[in-house]
XYZ file of C-alpha atoms in Angstrom:
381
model
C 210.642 -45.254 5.489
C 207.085 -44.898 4.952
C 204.919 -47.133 2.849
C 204.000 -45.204 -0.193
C 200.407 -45.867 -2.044
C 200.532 -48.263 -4.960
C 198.448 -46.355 -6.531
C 198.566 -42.988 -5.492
C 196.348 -41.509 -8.242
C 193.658 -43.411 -7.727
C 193.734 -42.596 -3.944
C 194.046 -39.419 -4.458
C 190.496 -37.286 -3.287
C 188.426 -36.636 -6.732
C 188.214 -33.133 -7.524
C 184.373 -32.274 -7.974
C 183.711 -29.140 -10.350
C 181.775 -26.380 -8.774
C 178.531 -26.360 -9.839
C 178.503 -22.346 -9.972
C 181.037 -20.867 -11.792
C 182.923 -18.125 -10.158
C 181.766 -15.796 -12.465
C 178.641 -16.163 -11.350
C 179.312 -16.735 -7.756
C 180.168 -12.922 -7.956
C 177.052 -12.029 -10.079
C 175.068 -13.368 -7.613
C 177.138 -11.530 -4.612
C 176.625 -8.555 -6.767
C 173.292 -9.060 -6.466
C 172.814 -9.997 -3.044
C 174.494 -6.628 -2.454
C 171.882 -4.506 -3.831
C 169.652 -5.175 -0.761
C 166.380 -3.533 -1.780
C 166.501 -5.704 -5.084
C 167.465 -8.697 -3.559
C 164.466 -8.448 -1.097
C 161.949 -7.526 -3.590
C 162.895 -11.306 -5.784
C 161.769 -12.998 -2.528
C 158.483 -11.068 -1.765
C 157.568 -11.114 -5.178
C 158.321 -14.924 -5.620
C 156.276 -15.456 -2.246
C 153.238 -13.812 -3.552
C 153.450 -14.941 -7.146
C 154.206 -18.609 -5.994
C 150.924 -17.619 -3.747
C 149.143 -16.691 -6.420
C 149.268 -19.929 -8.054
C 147.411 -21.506 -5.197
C 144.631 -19.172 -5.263
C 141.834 -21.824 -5.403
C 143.087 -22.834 -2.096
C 143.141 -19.092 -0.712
C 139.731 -17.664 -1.838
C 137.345 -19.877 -3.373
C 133.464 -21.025 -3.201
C 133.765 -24.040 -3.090
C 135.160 -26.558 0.144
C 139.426 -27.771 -0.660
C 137.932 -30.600 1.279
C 134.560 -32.564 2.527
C 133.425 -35.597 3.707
C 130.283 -36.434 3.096
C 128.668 -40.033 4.099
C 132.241 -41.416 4.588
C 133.255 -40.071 1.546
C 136.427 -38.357 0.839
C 135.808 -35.526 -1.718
C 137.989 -32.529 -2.871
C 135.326 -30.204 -4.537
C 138.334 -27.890 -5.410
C 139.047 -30.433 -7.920
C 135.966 -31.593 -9.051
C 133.079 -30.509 -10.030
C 129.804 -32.877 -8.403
C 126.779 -32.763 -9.017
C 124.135 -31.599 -7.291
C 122.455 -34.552 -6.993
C 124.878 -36.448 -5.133
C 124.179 -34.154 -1.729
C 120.042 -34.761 -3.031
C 119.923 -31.753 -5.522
C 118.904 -31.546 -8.953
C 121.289 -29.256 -10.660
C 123.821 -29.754 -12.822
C 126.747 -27.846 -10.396
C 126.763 -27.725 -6.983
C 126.430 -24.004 -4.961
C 128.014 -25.004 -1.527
C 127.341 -21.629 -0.380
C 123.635 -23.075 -0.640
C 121.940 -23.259 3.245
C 120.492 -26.553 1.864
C 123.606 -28.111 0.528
C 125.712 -26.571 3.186
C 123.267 -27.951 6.154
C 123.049 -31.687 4.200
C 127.098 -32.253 4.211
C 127.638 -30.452 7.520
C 124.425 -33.482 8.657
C 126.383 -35.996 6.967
C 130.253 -34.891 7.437
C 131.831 -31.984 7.392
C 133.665 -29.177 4.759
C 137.049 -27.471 5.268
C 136.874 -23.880 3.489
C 139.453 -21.152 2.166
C 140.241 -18.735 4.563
C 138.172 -16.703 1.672
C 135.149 -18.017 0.621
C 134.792 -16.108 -2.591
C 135.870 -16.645 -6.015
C 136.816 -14.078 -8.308
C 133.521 -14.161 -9.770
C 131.357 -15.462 -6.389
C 128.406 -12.784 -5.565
C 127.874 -11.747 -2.113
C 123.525 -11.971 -1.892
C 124.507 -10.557 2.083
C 125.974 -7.259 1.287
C 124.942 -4.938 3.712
C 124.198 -2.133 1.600
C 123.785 -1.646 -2.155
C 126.698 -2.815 -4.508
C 129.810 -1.757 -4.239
C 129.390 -2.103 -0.517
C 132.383 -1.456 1.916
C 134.811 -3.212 3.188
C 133.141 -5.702 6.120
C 135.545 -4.749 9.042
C 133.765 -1.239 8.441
C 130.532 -2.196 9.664
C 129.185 -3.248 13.042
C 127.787 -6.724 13.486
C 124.651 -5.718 13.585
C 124.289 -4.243 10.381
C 127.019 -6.386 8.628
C 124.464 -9.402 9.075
C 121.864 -7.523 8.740
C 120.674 -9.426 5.459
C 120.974 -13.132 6.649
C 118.169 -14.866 8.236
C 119.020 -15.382 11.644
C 120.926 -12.004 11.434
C 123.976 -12.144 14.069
C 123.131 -15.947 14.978
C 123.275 -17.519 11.276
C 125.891 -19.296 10.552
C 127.300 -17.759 7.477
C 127.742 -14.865 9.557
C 131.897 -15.736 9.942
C 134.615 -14.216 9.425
C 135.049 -16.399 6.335
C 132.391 -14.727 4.435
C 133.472 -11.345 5.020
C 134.397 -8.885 2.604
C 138.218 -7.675 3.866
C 138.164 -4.781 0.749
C 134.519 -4.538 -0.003
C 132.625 -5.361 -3.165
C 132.601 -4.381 -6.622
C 129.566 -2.702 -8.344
C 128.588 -6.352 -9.294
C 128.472 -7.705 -5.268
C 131.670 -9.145 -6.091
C 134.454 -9.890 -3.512
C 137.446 -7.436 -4.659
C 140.216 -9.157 -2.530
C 139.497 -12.357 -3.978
C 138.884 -10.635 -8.154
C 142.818 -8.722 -6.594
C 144.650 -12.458 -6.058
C 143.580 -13.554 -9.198
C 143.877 -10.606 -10.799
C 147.433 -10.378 -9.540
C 147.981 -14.325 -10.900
C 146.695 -13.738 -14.396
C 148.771 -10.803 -14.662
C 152.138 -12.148 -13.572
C 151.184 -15.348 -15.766
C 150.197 -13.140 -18.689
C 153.525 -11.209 -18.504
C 155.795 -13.848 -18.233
C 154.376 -15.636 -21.050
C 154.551 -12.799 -23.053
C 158.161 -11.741 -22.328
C 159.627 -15.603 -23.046
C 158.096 -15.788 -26.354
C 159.111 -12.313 -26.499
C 162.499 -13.524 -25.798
C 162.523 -16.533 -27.690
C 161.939 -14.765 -30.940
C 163.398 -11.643 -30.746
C 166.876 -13.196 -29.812
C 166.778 -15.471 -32.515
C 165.573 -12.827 -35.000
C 168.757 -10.644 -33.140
C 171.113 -13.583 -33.599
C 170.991 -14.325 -37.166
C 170.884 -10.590 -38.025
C 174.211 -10.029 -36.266
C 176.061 -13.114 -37.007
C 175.218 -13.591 -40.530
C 175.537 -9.640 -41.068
C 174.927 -8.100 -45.081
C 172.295 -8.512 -46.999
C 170.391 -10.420 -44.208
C 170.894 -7.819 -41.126
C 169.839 -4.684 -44.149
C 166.603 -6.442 -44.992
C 165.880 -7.428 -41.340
C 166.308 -4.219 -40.182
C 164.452 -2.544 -42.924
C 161.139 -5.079 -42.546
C 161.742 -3.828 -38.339
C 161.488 -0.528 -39.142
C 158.122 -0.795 -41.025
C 157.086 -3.402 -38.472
C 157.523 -0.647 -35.643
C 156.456 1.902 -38.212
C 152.468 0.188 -38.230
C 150.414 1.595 -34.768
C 150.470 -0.867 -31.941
C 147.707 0.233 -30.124
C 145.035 1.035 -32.763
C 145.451 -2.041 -34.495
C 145.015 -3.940 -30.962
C 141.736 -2.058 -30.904
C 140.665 -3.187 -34.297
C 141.379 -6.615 -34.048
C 139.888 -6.791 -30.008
C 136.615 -5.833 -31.924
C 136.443 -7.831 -34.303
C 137.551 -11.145 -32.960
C 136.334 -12.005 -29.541
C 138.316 -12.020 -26.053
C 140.423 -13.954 -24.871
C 143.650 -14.547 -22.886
C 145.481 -16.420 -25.911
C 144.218 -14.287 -28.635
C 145.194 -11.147 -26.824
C 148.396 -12.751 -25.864
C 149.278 -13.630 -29.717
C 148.081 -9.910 -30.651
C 150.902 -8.272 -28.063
C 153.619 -11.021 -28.994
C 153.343 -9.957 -32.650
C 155.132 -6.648 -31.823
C 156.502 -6.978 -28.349
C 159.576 -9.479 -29.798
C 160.766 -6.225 -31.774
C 162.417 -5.091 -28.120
C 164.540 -7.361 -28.067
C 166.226 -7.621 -31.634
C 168.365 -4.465 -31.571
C 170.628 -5.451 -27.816
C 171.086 -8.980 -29.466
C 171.757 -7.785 -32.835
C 174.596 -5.558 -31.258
C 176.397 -8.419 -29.193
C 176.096 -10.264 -32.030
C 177.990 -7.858 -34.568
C 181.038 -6.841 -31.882
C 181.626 -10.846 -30.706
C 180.973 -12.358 -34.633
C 184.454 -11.450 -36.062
C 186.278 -12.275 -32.189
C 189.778 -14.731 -32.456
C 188.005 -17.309 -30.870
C 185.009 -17.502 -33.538
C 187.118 -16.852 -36.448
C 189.120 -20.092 -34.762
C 185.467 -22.028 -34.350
C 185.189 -21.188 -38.342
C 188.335 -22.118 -39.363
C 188.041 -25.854 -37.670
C 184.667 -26.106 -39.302
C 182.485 -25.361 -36.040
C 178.753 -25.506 -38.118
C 177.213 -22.134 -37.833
C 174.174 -23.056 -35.350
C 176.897 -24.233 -33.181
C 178.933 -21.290 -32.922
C 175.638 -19.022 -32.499
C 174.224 -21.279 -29.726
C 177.236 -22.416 -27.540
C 179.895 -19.819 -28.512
C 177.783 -16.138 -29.105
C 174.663 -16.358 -27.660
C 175.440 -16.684 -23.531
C 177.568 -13.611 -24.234
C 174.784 -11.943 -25.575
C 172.642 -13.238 -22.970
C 173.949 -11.571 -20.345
C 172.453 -7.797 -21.982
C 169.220 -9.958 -22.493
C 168.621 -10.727 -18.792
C 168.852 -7.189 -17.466
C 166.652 -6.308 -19.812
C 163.641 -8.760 -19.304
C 162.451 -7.429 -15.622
C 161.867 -4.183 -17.875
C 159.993 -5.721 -20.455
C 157.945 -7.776 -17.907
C 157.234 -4.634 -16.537
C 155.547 -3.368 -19.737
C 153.680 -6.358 -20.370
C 151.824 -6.083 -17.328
C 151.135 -2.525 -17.839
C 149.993 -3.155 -21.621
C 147.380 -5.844 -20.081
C 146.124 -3.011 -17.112
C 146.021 -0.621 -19.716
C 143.930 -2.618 -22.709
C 141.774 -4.135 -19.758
C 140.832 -0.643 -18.605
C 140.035 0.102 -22.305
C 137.966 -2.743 -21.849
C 139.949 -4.829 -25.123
C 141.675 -6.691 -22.715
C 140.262 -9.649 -21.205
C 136.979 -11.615 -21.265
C 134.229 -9.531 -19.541
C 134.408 -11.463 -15.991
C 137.335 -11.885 -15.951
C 139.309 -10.763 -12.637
C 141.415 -7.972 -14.115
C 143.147 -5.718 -12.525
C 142.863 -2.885 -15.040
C 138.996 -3.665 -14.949
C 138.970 -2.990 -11.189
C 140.647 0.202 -12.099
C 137.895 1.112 -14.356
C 135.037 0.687 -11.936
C 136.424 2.853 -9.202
C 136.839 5.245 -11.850
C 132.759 5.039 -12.143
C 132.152 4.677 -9.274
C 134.306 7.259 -7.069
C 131.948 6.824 -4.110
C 133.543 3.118 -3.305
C 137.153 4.776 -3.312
C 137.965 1.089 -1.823
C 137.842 -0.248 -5.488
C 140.556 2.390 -7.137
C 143.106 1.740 -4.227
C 142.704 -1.587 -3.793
C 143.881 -1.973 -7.693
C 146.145 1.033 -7.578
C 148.054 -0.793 -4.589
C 148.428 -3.957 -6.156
C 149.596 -2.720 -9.358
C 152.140 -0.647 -7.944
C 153.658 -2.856 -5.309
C 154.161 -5.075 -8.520
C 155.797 -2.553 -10.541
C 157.763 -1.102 -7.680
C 159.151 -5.157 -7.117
C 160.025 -5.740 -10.892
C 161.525 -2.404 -11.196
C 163.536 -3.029 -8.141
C 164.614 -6.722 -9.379
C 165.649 -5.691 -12.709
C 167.827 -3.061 -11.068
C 169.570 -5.802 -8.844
C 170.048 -7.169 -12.166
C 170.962 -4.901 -13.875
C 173.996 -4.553 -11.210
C 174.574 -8.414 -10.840
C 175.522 -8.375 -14.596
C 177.752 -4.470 -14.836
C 181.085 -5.805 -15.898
C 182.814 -3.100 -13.987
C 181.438 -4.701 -10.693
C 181.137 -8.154 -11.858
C 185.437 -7.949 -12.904
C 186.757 -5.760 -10.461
């Protein structure tokens, strides 16, 4: 006969629990499935997550230098002049002195961009907005350094892949910024977005009565008062900036949110399994957080791709209204406005018109994938 564990329970393999439940296993399949969507998450995360590096992509300044057997990372700091035998306060490495001195003493490793969103070209070929460099022969596209097609800024480095603005201003470089501050802007907005209007939803549909009519009657006049003109009046009066504009748009952009969460909230608030959270004396906080809301989640989710999508759109618009942000400030919707005046660089018009719609076009495309990972006739078939 064969020996039989002592203790065969304790033998016995633990059983790990998955650490994605099947539900959403098949959310995500559903997802996957939707192949245009699916691809669109994965560009747009590889250019946003790009976009947070963009110091290291186009900038004026070295990411690294040695100079005198020092290490120094001028990406990071900010030296003074003096320490390369200046006397200004900030250092111009694009400076033939400065650039000459470290390159005596050491050497400099550079973007693959050596622009900053608000770097000026002194080189440009032509007037301002010039064209894009690849446009012009090398002749005339170093026609305005020194030793003409021998100097030594004369790289591909310095080169202006999309031209300038109407400021000598490299676009590309004012586009990958632009592109980060609007992404960042957007999501920022749409959280705190979130965050309020499904707690404002929450308590209106759980605690129901007199608290959901006055909610919804203070929403209505809240929706009632003119967005846009009151943005105006306030982006004269106060001055620019990213915060204040991004408290301005939260004050009204939460409102989106309260009626899909307020809905949930009234069909799941008198469910068996509530009434039985109530009846054992489940506190109220506790049966909106862990029992109501990730239902009601799941109508939230599909919906924020959408309302990223207008958040972006509100900041292109106000910034080519100019009450957006800070004059300087690489902006996409300011790009927009100067190929509008100037129609003669059609480089500057495209180059924003591209970017914002490949954006768009990817959010769009995510939030339908979403909107499919989370249909309950796919999700529970």
């Amino acid at each position: 006969m064969a020996d039989v564990p002592a203790n065969p329970v304790a033998e016995a393999a633990p059983i790990g629990r998955p650490k994605v439940s099947p539900l959403n296993q098949r959310r995500w399949a559903n997802f996957k499935a939707n192949r245009r969507g699916y691809w669109s998450l994965w560009i747009f995360l590889v250019l946003f997550v790009s976009s947070l590096g963009s110091e290291l992509i186009a900038n004026d300044k070295p990411i690294i230098a040695s100079y005198k057997g020092e290490i120094l990372f001028p990406v990071l700091v900010a030296y003074p002049e003096e320490k390369f035998g200046g006397f200004y306060a900030v250092t111009d490495y694009r400076d033939p002195v400065i650039r000459d001195e470290i390159n005596a003493n050491g050497w400099m490793i550079w973007p693959p961009i050596r622009y900053s969103y608000r770097s000026v070209n002194n080189a440009v070929p032509e007037p301002a907005p010039s064209k894009p460099s690849w446009m012009y022969d090398a002749e005339r596209r170093c026609a305005q350094y020194p030793q003409k097609t021998a100097d030594p800024d004369c790289i591909v480095g310095n080169w202006n892949w999309l031209g300038t603005d109407d400021q000598a201003r490299d676009v590309l470089a004012r586009v990958i910024y632009g592109f980060r501050i609007s992404v960042l802007f957007g999501l920022v907005l749409t959280l705190g977005s979130a965050l309020i209007g499904v707690s404002a939803g929450a308590i209106q549909g759980y605690f129901g009565g007199w608290t959901d009519l006055l909610f919804q009657r203070f929403i209505e006049i809240w929706s009632a008062i003119p967005v846009l003109y009151l943005l105006l009046i306030v982006a004269a009066v106060l001055p620019p900036g990213f915060f204040i504009l991004l408290g301005l748009m939260l004050l009204f952009s939460w409102v989106a949110f309260v009626g899909v969460v307020r809905a949930e909230f009234l069909r799941a608030r008198n469910f068996e399994y509530v009434n039985a959270a109530r009846a054992l004396g489940v506190p109220n906080g506790t049966i909106i957080f862990r029992h109501l809301l990730p239902n009601a989640m799941v109508a939230t989710l599909t919906f924020l791709p959408f309302i990223l999508n207008g958040s972006i759109s509100t900041l292109t618009s106000l910034d080519f209204l100019g009450f957006g942000l800070p004059p300087g400030s690489a902006s996409l919707g300011e790009l927009l406005k100067q190929g509008q005046r100037n129609l003669n660089a059609p480089w500057l018009g495209l180059s924003g018109f591209v970017v914002i719609s490949v954006m768009l076009s990817l959010l769009i495309f995510i939030g339908e994938a979403t909107r499919d990972a989370f249909d309950p006739r796919k999700t529970f078939k």
